Amino acid sequence: MILDTQPIETSGRFDPANGTAKSVVTSDATRDVTRSPMVPTSELRPSHGKSSRRLSREESDALGRELDAIRAEVLADLGERDVAHIRAVMKASGAAAIAGRTLLHFGIDPVTFVLGTSALGVAKILENMEIGHNVMHGQYDWTGDPALRGAAYEWDIVCPGDDWRSSHNYEHHTFTNILGKDRDIGYQFLRVADEQPWEMRHLAQPVTALALAVFFEWGVGMHDLRVAETTRGEQSVAELWRRSGPFLAKAGWQVAKDYVVFPLIAGPNAPRVLAGNVLANVARNLWTFSVIFCGHFPEGVRVYTEEETKDESRGEWYVRQINGSANLDGSRWMHLMTGHLSHQIEHHLFPDLPAARYPEIAPRVRAICERYGQVYATGSLPAQLADVAKRIVRLSWPRRGKRAPSAAAA
Amino acid sequence: MLSTIERRLSATLRDARRTAARRFLVDRQTGLWRSELAWLGVRSRDHARITAVLDETPDTRTLVLEPPRGWVPHRPGQWTRVEIELAGVRTSRCYSLSSAPHDPELRITVKRVPNGRVSGRLHALRAGDALRISPAEGQFVLPTHPARLLLLSGGSGITPMRAMWRALLESDAADVVIVHHARTRADVIFGAELDALAKRRGFRVVVRLDDEHARPGEGGFDEGALRTAVPDLFAGSAGSAADLEEREVFVCGPPAMMQRVEAMGLPRLHVERFAAMPRPAADPDATEVLVTLGGRASPSGRTLPARTDGTLLDQLEAAGERPASGCRMGLCRTCSCLKRSGTVRHAISGAISDAPDEIIQLCVSVPCTDVELGPIVQAAVHSAMPHERAAERTLDPREKLARRSTQKVDPR
Ligand SMILES: Cc1cc2nc3c(=O)[nH]c(=O)nc-3n(C[C@H](O)[C@H](O)[C@H](O)COP(=O)(O)OP(=O)(O)OC[C@H]3O[C@@H](n4cnc5c(N)ncnc54)[C@H](O)[C@@H]3O)c2cc1C
Ligand code: FES
């Protein structure tokens, strides 16, 4: 992968003359923060009675250095343990898939149907979350194992890996929660932040959100086609067609696999296998939808404008990641089944560290957030999901929404 | 005609089968369970299994291997890349095959170097363990019709020679001189075999030992040692050139020995290097030049100072770059890179590259002038660091698009 490796140091101004960053840190980290150059245009919404303190650039950069230290520590410690973990999960997922399909294909009773469908669902969830998502982030590139190579991994959903790598790894993780730049905010058709302009179609969003939950992999797959942009005339139909190619190919294979070939080779059991595959995929869709919506859209997670992130330093980038994400509480198994996206905050800070490391560093990240007065949003899955649901319903009405500048301009 | 169609058809079918296996995730499953299947006796395409471990000397062992499925027989003298996992990271080293192509099993013979990561691990392996090995490579091979040969080796450099002499035993080559150098008798690898070989017609074996033949305080192998070992090869029969000038000479040994033999200027010399030359000491006359890295996201690229007494790879790494590299001695070409302009010297051969747009290997290229490089393939390790993405923030959309396409470049 050819990537820029120029060091952008904390608080650094990049100096192209010698290719290094010059530190502009002042020792007075506690100076009056209200004179900070970074004044958000949107107020922080209170989260559980609290909101993040506004940090000066110097404070943000000091926070960034502490996070960099954690990152360096984990990088230096990577080894056998991480590889053993991901291989064990791969085997568990592979074994569950074989077991599930075997039960579906050869069973005739309802018990094996339920067991088989569940096993297949679990296999697909693990494959998507802990394996696919994390491997495709390049979290295991350091191993040199081709089976763990982020740039080549292809996951078991209708979304082509390459589309995901550009739309998610690059756009979403770089421009996290910046209105107008992060296309993941409401996926371009849901209104999940007050700052988004209200439109008539948002009235239907409780229903469209539910539909998205059921067909989530299709939503993810079509995300990068930019259908909404095309209907608004921002993208040509030719470009839409070009972007559709890889998606249609991938989706075709997925449909052929789960809904045509596997049922057909089951012979008389075809309807049973078809039903099991549909249910396993839908279960996986509902689960990933829930986890991902809880990661960025509960109350207390804020969005940013392009203006306020224009001259962001690396430290401020970290601060935005903290305030743009929310964690989920749960057991070890819950973390595994979410692909450790239950540690959304840690994931957004360190997207390329092996995700199984997030629970280990979480207490330290949390302590840093507390020291700097940053809200470390977290809650149980049901509570956060209820929060998200309330927000989607609330924002379907124009009531509290600000009139959008874009609407005014139009 | 019919056979062409048939071949095309079968190729198409094979491709279709592979694509389907990939798309149906069947290949992933087989990959997952490969080691379990190996246990059941199923051979894999890239793993060799150790069937026996033989002690050769106190620090050298031979691993006898069952070749991977579909192994293409090597040519005597070639090497294979052995890959193992060290702390989760795949690491590979080259090892000469010490068995002849017609032998039923493959062999590599490994000397444990002090603190050696891979050689140390290989010495810990047991019969039944599996190793990933690459197809055989290398140009250090016997000529198809060998006439008169001198196989000259030092220490573990004898490993490719064994493959050669075993192949020669099968042919009817009549004149093979083997000169091997070691520190002590106990350090002679394949000692018993050399003794047996000495009795064969057409073979002549001379073993030189530091502790028996060298004068105290001296050591190592040089032209003088070779003259004492095989004086007759230096004398030509009346009016003709010395015997040595007409022999195919194969040499493999420690860097110092290789350097001395190469300095003799033999016309038919074939060399194999196991280890890079010791790094040249910092040259007080070295000057500073500028290296510009091209094809980067940042419009200006990056320019950094470098010295004329170190390789580009070392210096780029010291400057915080992470170019992909493998052998670091000019073999594997992992570090290949386009040189747009400037002059570099090959660290081993001394060859000069001064034409624009030549492919150079960073690990063996020493800059002589300012150098402008093309895009550098980055090491796979930790390539997606968030600060690199943070750097992308400030790019305008056109550059973003350009980067999106470069991000997909496959490093291999
Ligand atoms: C074409 C080719 C064929 C080879 N064939 C053989 C073979 O048949 N048998 C064999 O034993 N080796 C062979 N080698 C050398 C082998 O590839 C490794 O370099 C060697 O085993 C050391 O690897 P390591 O990981 O153990 O040491 P590393 O961990 O890489 O190095 C540890 C230390 O040992 C030093 N070192 C590295 N190599 C040597 C060496 N050869 N002698 C002394 N010190 C060294 C290093 O500079 C370093 O300080 C071959 C190399 C090449 C390029
Ligand atoms: S690193 Fe192998 S050729 Fe340079």
Coordinates of N, CA, C and O in Angstrom, one line a residue, chain B residues 46-108:
Chain B
D46 N 2.4 -25.4 -0.2 CA 3.5 -24.5 0.2 C 4.2 -24.9 1.4 O 5.1 -24.3 1.9
H47 N 3.8 -26.0 2.0 CA 4.5 -26.5 3.2 C 5.3 -27.8 2.9 O 4.8 -28.7 2.3
A48 N 6.5 -27.8 3.5 CA 7.3 -29.0 3.4 C 7.2 -29.6 4.9 O 7.2 -28.8 5.8
R49 N 7.2 -30.9 5.0 CA 7.2 -31.4 6.3 C 8.6 -32.0 6.7 O 9.2 -32.7 5.9
I50 N 9.0 -31.8 7.9 CA 10.3 -32.3 8.3 C 10.1 -33.8 8.7 O 9.2 -34.2 9.5
T51 N 10.9 -34.6 8.0 CA 10.8 -36.1 8.3 C 11.9 -36.5 9.2 O 11.8 -37.5 9.9
A52 N 13.0 -35.8 9.2 CA 14.1 -36.1 10.1 C 15.0 -34.9 10.3 O 15.0 -34.0 9.5
V53 N 15.7 -34.9 11.5 CA 16.6 -33.9 11.8 C 18.0 -34.5 12.0 O 18.1 -35.4 12.9
L54 N 19.0 -34.1 11.3 CA 20.3 -34.8 11.4 C 21.3 -33.8 12.0 O 21.4 -32.7 11.5
D55 N 22.1 -34.2 13.0 CA 23.2 -33.3 13.5 C 24.4 -33.5 12.6 O 24.9 -34.6 12.4
E56 N 24.9 -32.4 12.0 CA 26.1 -32.5 11.2 C 27.3 -32.2 12.0 O 28.3 -32.9 12.0
T57 N 27.3 -31.0 12.6 CA 28.4 -30.6 13.5 C 27.7 -30.0 14.7 O 26.5 -29.9 14.8
P58 N 28.5 -29.6 15.7 CA 27.9 -29.0 16.9 C 26.9 -27.9 16.7 O 26.0 -27.7 17.4
D59 N 27.2 -27.1 15.6 CA 26.2 -26.0 15.4 C 25.5 -26.1 14.0 O 24.9 -25.1 13.6
T60 N 25.5 -27.2 13.4 CA 24.9 -27.3 12.1 C 24.0 -28.5 12.1 O 24.3 -29.6 12.5
R61 N 22.8 -28.3 11.5 CA 21.8 -29.4 11.4 C 21.2 -29.5 10.0 O 21.1 -28.4 9.4
T62 N 20.9 -30.7 9.6 CA 20.2 -30.8 8.3 C 18.8 -31.2 8.6 O 18.5 -32.0 9.5
L63 N 17.9 -30.5 7.9 CA 16.5 -30.8 8.0 C 16.1 -31.6 6.8 O 16.3 -31.1 5.7
V64 N 15.6 -32.8 7.0 CA 15.2 -33.6 5.8 C 13.7 -33.4 5.6 O 12.9 -33.4 6.6
L65 N 13.4 -33.0 4.4 CA 12.0 -32.5 4.2 C 11.2 -33.4 3.2 O 11.8 -33.8 2.2
E66 N 10.0 -33.5 3.4 CA 9.1 -34.1 2.4 C 8.6 -32.9 1.6 O 8.0 -31.9 2.1
P67 N 8.9 -32.9 0.3 CA 8.6 -31.6 -0.5 C 7.1 -31.3 -0.5 O 6.3 -32.2 -0.4
P68 N 6.8 -30.1 -0.7 CA 5.4 -29.7 -0.9 C 4.7 -30.4 -2.1 O 5.5 -30.8 -3.0
R69 N 3.4 -30.4 -2.1 CA 2.7 -30.9 -3.3 C 3.1 -30.1 -4.5 O 3.1 -28.8 -4.4
G70 N 3.4 -30.7 -5.6 CA 3.6 -29.9 -6.8 C 5.0 -29.3 -6.9 O 5.2 -28.4 -7.6
W71 N 5.9 -29.8 -6.1 CA 7.3 -29.2 -6.1 C 8.0 -29.5 -7.4 O 8.0 -30.6 -7.9
V72 N 8.5 -28.4 -8.0 CA 9.3 -28.6 -9.2 C 10.7 -28.8 -8.9 O 11.3 -28.0 -8.1
P73 N 11.4 -29.9 -9.3 CA 12.7 -30.2 -8.9 C 13.7 -29.1 -9.1 O 13.6 -28.3 -10.1
H74 N 14.6 -28.9 -8.2 CA 15.5 -27.7 -8.3 C 16.7 -28.1 -9.1 O 16.9 -29.3 -9.5
R75 N 17.5 -27.1 -9.5 CA 18.8 -27.4 -10.1 C 19.8 -27.4 -9.0 O 19.8 -26.6 -8.1
P76 N 20.9 -28.3 -9.1 CA 21.8 -28.3 -8.0 C 22.5 -27.0 -7.8 O 23.0 -26.4 -8.8
G77 N 22.5 -26.5 -6.6 CA 23.1 -25.2 -6.3 C 22.0 -24.1 -5.9 O 22.3 -23.1 -5.4
Q78 N 20.8 -24.4 -6.3 CA 19.7 -23.4 -6.0 C 19.3 -23.4 -4.6 O 19.6 -24.3 -3.8
W79 N 18.6 -22.3 -4.2 CA 18.1 -22.2 -2.8 C 16.6 -22.0 -2.8 O 16.0 -21.8 -3.8
T80 N 16.1 -22.1 -1.6 CA 14.7 -21.9 -1.3 C 14.5 -20.9 -0.2 O 15.4 -20.8 0.7
R81 N 13.4 -20.2 -0.3 CA 13.2 -19.2 0.8 C 12.3 -19.9 1.9 O 11.2 -20.4 1.6
V82 N 12.8 -20.0 3.1 CA 12.1 -20.7 4.1 C 11.4 -19.7 5.0 O 12.0 -18.7 5.4
E83 N 10.1 -19.9 5.2 CA 9.4 -18.8 6.0 C 8.8 -19.4 7.3 O 8.2 -20.5 7.2
I84 N 9.1 -18.8 8.3 CA 8.5 -19.2 9.6 C 7.9 -18.0 10.3 O 8.0 -16.9 9.8
E85 N 7.2 -18.2 11.4 CA 6.6 -17.1 12.1 C 7.4 -16.8 13.4 O 7.5 -17.7 14.2
L86 N 7.8 -15.6 13.5 CA 8.5 -15.2 14.7 C 7.7 -14.2 15.4 O 7.5 -13.1 14.8
A87 N 7.3 -14.4 16.6 CA 6.4 -13.5 17.3 C 5.3 -13.0 16.4 O 5.0 -11.8 16.4
G88 N 4.7 -13.9 15.7 CA 3.5 -13.6 14.9 C 3.9 -13.0 13.6 O 3.0 -12.8 12.7
V89 N 5.1 -12.7 13.3 CA 5.5 -12.0 12.1 C 6.2 -13.0 11.1 O 7.1 -13.7 11.6
R90 N 5.7 -13.1 9.9 CA 6.3 -14.0 9.0 C 7.7 -13.5 8.6 O 7.9 -12.4 8.2
T91 N 8.7 -14.4 8.7 CA 10.1 -14.0 8.5 C 10.7 -15.1 7.6 O 10.5 -16.3 7.8
S92 N 11.4 -14.6 6.6 CA 12.0 -15.6 5.7 C 13.5 -15.5 5.5 O 14.0 -14.4 5.7
R93 N 14.1 -16.6 5.3 CA 15.6 -16.6 5.0 C 15.8 -17.6 3.9 O 15.0 -18.5 3.7
C94 N 16.9 -17.4 3.1 CA 17.2 -18.3 2.1 C 18.1 -19.4 2.6 O 19.0 -19.2 3.4
Y95 N 17.9 -20.6 2.1 CA 18.8 -21.7 2.4 C 19.0 -22.5 1.2 O 18.0 -22.9 0.4
S96 N 20.3 -22.8 0.9 CA 20.6 -23.6 -0.2 C 20.1 -25.0 0.0 O 20.1 -25.5 1.1
L97 N 19.6 -25.7 -1.1 CA 19.2 -27.0 -1.0 C 20.4 -27.9 -1.0 O 21.3 -27.8 -1.9
S98 N 20.6 -28.7 0.0 CA 21.9 -29.5 0.1 C 21.6 -30.9 -0.5 O 22.5 -31.8 -0.4
S99 N 20.4 -31.2 -1.0 CA 20.1 -32.5 -1.6 C 20.2 -32.3 -3.2 O 20.0 -31.1 -3.6
A100 N 20.4 -33.4 -3.9 CA 20.4 -33.3 -5.3 C 19.0 -33.5 -5.8 O 18.2 -34.0 -5.1
P101 N 18.7 -33.0 -7.1 CA 17.4 -33.0 -7.6 C 16.8 -34.5 -7.6 O 15.6 -34.7 -7.4
H102 N 17.7 -35.5 -7.8 CA 17.2 -36.8 -7.9 C 17.0 -37.5 -6.6 O 16.4 -38.6 -6.5
D103 N 17.4 -36.8 -5.5 CA 17.2 -37.4 -4.2 C 15.8 -37.5 -3.9 O 15.0 -36.6 -4.3
P104 N 15.3 -38.5 -3.1 CA 13.9 -38.7 -2.9 C 13.4 -37.6 -1.9 O 12.2 -37.2 -2.0
E105 N 14.3 -37.0 -1.1 CA 13.8 -36.0 -0.2 C 14.5 -34.7 -0.4 O 15.6 -34.7 -1.0
L106 N 14.0 -33.6 0.1 CA 14.7 -32.4 0.1 C 15.5 -32.2 1.3 O 15.1 -32.7 2.4
R107 N 16.6 -31.5 1.3 CA 17.4 -31.2 2.5 C 17.8 -29.8 2.5 O 18.2 -29.2 1.5
I108 N 17.8 -29.2 3.7 CA 18.5 -27.9 3.9 C 19.4 -28.1 5.1 O 19.1 -28.9 6.0

